[in-house]
mmCIF file of C-alpha atoms in Angstrom:
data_model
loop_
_atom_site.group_PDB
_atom_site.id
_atom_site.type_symbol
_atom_site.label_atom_id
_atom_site.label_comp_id
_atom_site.label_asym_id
_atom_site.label_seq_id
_atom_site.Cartn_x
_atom_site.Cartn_y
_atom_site.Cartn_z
ATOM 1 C CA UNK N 238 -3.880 39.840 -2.003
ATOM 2 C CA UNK N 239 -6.294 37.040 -3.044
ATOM 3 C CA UNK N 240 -5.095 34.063 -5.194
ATOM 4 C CA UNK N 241 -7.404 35.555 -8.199
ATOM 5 C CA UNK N 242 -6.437 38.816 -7.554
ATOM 6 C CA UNK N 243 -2.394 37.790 -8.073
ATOM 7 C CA UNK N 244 -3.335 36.032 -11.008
ATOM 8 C CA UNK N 245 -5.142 38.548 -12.892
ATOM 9 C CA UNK N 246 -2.614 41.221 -12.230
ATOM 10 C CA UNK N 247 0.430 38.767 -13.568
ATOM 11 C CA UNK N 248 -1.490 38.336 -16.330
ATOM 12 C CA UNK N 249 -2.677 42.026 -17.055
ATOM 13 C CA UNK N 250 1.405 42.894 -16.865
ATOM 14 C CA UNK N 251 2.429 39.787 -18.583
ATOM 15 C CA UNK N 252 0.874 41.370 -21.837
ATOM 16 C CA UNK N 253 1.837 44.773 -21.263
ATOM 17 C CA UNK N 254 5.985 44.074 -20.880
ATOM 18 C CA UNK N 255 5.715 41.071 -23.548
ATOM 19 C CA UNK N 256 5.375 41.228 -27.057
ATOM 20 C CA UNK N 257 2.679 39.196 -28.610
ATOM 21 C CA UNK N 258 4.731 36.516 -30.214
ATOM 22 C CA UNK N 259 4.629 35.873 -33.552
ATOM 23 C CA UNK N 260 4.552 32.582 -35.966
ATOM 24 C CA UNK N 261 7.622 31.545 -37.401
ATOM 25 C CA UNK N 262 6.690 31.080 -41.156
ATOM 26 C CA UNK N 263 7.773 28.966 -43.457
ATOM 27 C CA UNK N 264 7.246 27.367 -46.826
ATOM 28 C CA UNK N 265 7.490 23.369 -47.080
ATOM 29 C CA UNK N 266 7.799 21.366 -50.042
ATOM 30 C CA UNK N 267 6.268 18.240 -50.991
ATOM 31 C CA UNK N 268 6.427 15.748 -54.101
ATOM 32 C CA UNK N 269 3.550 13.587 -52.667
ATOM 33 C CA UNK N 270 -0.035 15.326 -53.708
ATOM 34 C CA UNK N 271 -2.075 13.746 -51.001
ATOM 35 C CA UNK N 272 0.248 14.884 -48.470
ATOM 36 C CA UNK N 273 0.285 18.209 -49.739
ATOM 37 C CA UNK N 274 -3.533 18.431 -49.530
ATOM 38 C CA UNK N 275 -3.332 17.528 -45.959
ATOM 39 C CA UNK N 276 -1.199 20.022 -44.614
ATOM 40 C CA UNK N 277 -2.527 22.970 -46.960
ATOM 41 C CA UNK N 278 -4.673 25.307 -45.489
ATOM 42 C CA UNK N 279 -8.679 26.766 -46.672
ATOM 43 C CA UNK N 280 -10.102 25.883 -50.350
ATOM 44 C CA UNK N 281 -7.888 24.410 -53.056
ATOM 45 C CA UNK N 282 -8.709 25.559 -56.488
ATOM 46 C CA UNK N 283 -7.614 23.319 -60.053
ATOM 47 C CA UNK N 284 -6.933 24.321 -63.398
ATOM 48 C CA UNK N 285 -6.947 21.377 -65.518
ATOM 49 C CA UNK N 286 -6.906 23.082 -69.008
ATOM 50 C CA UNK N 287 -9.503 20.809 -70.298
ATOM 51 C CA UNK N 288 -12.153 23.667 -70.581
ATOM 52 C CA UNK N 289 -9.976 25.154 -73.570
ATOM 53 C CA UNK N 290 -9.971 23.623 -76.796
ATOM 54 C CA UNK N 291 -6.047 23.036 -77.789
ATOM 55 C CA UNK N 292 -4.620 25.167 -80.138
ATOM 56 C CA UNK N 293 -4.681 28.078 -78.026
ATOM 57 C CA UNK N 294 -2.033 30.208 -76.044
ATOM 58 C CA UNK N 295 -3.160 31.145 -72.553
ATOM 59 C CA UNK N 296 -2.069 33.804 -70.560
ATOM 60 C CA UNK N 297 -4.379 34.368 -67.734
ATOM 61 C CA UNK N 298 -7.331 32.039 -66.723
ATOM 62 C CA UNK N 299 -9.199 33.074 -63.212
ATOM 63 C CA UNK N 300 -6.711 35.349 -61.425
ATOM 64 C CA UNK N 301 -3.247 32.770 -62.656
ATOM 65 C CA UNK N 302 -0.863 34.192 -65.095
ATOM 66 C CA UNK N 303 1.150 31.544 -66.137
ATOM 67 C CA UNK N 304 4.282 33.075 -68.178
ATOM 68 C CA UNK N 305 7.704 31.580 -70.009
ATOM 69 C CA UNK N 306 10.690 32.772 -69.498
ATOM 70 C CA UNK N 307 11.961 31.495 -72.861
ATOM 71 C CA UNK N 308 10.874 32.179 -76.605
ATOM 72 C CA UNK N 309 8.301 29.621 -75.864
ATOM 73 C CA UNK N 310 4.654 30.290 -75.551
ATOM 74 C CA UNK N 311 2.528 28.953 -73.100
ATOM 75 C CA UNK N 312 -0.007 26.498 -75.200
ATOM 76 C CA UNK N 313 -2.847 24.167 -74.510
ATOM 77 C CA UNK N 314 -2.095 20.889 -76.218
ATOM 78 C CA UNK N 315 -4.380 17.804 -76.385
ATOM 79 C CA UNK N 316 -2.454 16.262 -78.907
ATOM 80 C CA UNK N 317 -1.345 13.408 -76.515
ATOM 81 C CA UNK N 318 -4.476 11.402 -74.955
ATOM 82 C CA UNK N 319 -2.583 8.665 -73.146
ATOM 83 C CA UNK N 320 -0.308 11.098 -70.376
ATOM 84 C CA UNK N 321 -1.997 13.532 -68.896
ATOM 85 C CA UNK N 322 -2.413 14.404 -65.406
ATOM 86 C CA UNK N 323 -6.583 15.323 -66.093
ATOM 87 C CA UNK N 324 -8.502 13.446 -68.928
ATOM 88 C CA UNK N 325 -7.450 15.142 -72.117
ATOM 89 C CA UNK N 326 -5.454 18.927 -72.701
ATOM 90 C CA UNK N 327 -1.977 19.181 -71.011
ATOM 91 C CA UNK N 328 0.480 22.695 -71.259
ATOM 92 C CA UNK N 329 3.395 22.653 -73.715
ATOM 93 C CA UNK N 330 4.673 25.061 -76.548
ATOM 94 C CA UNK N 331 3.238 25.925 -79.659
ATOM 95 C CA UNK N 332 5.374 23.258 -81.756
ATOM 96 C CA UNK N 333 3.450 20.551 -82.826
ATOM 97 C CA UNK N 334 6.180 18.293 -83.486
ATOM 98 C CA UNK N 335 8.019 18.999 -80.070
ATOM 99 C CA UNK N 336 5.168 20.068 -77.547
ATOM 100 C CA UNK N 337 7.010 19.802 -74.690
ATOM 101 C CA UNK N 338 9.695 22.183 -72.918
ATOM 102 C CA UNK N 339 13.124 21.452 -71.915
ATOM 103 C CA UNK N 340 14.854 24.420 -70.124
ATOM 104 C CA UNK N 341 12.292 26.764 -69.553
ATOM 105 C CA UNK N 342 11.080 28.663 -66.792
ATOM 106 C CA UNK N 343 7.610 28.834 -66.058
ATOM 107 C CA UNK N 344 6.478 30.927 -63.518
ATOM 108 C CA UNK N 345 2.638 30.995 -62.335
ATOM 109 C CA UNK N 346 1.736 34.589 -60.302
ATOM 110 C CA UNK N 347 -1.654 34.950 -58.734
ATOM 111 C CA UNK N 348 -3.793 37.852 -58.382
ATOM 112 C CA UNK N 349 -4.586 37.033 -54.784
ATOM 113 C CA UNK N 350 -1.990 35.366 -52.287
ATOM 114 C CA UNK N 351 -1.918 31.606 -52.256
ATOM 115 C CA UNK N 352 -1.875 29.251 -48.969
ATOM 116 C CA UNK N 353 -0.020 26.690 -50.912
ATOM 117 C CA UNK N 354 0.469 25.848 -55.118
ATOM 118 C CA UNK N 355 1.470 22.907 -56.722
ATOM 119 C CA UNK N 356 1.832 21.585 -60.338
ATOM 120 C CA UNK N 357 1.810 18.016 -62.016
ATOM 121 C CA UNK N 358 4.900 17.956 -64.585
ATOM 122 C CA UNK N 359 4.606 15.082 -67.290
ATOM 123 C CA UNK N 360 7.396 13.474 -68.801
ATOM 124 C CA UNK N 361 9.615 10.897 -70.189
ATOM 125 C CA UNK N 362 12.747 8.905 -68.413
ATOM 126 C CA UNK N 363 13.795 8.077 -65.131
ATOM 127 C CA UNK N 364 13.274 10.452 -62.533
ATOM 128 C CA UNK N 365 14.947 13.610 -62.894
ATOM 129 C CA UNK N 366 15.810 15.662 -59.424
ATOM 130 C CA UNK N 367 16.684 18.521 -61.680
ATOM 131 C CA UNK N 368 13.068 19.808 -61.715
ATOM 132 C CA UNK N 369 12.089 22.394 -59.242
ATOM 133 C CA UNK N 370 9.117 24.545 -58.222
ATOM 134 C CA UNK N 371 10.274 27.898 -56.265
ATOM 135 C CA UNK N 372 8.711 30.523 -54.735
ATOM 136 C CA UNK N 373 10.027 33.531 -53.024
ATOM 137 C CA UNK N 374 10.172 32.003 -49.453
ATOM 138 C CA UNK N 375 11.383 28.409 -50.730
ATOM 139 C CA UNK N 376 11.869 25.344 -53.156
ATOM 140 C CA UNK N 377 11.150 21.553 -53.316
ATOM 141 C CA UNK N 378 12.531 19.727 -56.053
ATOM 142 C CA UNK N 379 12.204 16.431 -57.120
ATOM 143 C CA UNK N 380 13.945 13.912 -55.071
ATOM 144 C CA UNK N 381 14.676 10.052 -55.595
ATOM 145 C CA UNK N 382 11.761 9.499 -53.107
ATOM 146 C CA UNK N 383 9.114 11.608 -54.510
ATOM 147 C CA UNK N 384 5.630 9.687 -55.785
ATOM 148 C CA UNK N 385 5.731 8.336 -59.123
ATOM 149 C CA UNK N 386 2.040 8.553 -60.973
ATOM 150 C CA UNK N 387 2.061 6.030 -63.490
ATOM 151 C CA UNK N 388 0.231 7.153 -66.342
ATOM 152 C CA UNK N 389 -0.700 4.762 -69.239
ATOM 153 C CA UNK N 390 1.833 6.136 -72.264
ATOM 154 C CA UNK N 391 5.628 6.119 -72.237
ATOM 155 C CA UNK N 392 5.463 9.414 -69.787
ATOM 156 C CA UNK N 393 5.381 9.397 -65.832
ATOM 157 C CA UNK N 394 3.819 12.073 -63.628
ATOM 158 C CA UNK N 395 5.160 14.058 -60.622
ATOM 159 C CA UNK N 396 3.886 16.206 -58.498
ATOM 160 C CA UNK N 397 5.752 19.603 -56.859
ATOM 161 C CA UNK N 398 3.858 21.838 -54.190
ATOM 162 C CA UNK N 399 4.430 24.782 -51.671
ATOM 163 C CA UNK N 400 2.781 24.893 -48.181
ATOM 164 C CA UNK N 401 3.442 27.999 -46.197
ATOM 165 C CA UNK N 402 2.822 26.110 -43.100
ATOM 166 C CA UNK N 403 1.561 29.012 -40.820
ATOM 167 C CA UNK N 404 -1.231 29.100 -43.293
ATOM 168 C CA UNK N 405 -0.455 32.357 -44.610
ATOM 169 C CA UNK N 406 -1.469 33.487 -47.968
ATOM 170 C CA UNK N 407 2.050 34.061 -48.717
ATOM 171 C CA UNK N 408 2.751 32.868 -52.123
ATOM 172 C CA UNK N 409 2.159 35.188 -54.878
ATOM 173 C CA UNK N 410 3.754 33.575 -57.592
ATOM 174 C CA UNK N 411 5.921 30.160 -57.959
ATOM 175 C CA UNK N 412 8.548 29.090 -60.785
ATOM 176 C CA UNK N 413 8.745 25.482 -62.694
ATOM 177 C CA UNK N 414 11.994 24.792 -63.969
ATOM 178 C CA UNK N 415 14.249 22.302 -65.510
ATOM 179 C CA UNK N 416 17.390 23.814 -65.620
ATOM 180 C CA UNK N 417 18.953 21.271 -68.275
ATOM 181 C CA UNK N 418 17.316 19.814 -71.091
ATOM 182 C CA UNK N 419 17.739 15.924 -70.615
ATOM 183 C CA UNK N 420 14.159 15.758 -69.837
ATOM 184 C CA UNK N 421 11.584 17.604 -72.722
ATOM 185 C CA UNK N 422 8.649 17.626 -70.126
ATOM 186 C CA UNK N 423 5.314 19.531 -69.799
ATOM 187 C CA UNK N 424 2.565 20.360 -67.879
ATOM 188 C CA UNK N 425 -1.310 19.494 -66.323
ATOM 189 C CA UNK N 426 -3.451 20.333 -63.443
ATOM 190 C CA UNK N 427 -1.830 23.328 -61.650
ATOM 191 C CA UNK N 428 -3.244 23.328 -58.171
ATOM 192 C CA UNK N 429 -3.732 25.830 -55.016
ATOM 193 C CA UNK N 430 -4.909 27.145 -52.261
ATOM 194 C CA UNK N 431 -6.737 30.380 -50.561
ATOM 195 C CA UNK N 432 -6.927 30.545 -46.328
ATOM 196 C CA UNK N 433 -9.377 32.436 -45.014
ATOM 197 C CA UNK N 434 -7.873 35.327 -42.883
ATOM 198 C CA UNK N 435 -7.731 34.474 -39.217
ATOM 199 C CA UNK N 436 -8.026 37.368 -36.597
ATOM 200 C CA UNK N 437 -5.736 37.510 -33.623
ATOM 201 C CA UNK N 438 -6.790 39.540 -31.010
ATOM 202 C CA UNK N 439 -3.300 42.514 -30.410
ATOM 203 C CA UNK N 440 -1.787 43.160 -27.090
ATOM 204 C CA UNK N 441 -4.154 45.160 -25.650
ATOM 205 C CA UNK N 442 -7.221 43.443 -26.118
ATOM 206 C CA UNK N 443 -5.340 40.513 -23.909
ATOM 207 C CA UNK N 444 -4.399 43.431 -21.441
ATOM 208 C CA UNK N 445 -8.067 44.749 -21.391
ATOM 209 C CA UNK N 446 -9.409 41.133 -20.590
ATOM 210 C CA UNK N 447 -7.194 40.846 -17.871
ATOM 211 C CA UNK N 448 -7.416 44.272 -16.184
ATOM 212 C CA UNK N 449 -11.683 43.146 -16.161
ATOM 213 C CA UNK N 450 -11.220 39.802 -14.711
ATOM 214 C CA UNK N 451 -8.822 41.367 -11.895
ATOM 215 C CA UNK N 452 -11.492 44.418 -11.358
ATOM 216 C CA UNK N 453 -14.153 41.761 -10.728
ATOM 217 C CA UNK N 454 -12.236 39.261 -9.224
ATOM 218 C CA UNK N 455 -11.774 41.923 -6.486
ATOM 219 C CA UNK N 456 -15.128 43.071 -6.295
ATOM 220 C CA UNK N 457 -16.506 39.580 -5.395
ATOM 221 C CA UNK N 458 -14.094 39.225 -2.565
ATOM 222 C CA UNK N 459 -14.956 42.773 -0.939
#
């Protein structure tokens, strides 16, 4: 048997015994946005709240619903101009004397699978690894490492993000928390990311290539 002959059959059976094998997935955290924009995959999409005037509860805006899992509502809140992540409205509660949250759970579900999500979180004090964003195939919390954005008032910003690194558009929804309440924070540009669905040709299309090229790999030799 010919050289291209043994080659096309090996590879003709090679797909026929083996499975086609499959990406591991996983989802990777980052506290660096820059870093998280490189390894994200397709468009990225913001929501920097400053389209609605403050003074108003939100629920859903495009396909996000962002939700609280306390007696807190979700509010838009431009009553501090010198910390925010985007030029003027931030997220807190509806108390004008407190805006911010403390213990809180805030979870953000889309209507359409996310490559990767992130959120800026705003507050006062040293860094705080406490805070975590979580979604159901992993978490990234703060860490003593993670980028500092210094913002011109007494507050810091920080920046927590999800990359399902097979580029997947595995993420349907991801929680913010701060599971004590040393650190009143809130809210500002929540981020992410669609990937456009890549085709991968199944088993048999491999197996149908290969059975061709042997076919008329023998035909040229006859």
């Amino acid at each position: 048997m010919k050289p291209a002959t043994l080659f096309w059959t090996f590879l003709l059976f090679s797909f026929i015994v083996m499975e086609h094998p499959k990406a591991s997935a996983a989802i990777v955290g980052y506290t660096d946005y820059a870093s998280f924009q490189s390894a994200a995959f397709g468009s990225e999409s913001v929501i920097d709240f400053d389209s609605i005037p403050g003074g108003n509860s939100i629920n859903t805006i495009d396909d996000v619903t962002f939700s609280s899992g306390g007696s807190m509502s979700v509010y838009v809140t431009d009553g501090i101009t010198d910390g925010t992540i985007s030029p003027d409205n931030f997220i807190g509660n509806a108390n004008f004397a407190f805006p911010e949250f403390e213990n809180e759970v805030i979870t953000m579900s889309f209507g359409t699978g996310r490559s990767a999500a992130g959120i800026f979180v705003v507050y006062e004090g040293s860094l705080s690894t406490s805070f975590s964003l979580t979604s159901a195939g992993g978490s990234q919390s703060l860490e003593a490492t993670s980028t500092v954005i210094d913002l011109p008032g007494p507050a810091n910003g920080y920046f927590l993000g999800l990359v399902d690194n097979t580029g997947a558009n595995s993420i349907n929804s991801v929680s913010l928390q701060n599971p004590t309440s040393d650190r009143p924070y809130y809210f500002d540009s929540q981020t992410s990311f669609i990937a456009s669905p890549v085709t991968i040709p199944e088993p048999g299309s491999f197996a149908m290539l290969a059975l061709v090229g042997s076919v008329v790999g023998c035909r040229r030799r006859r």
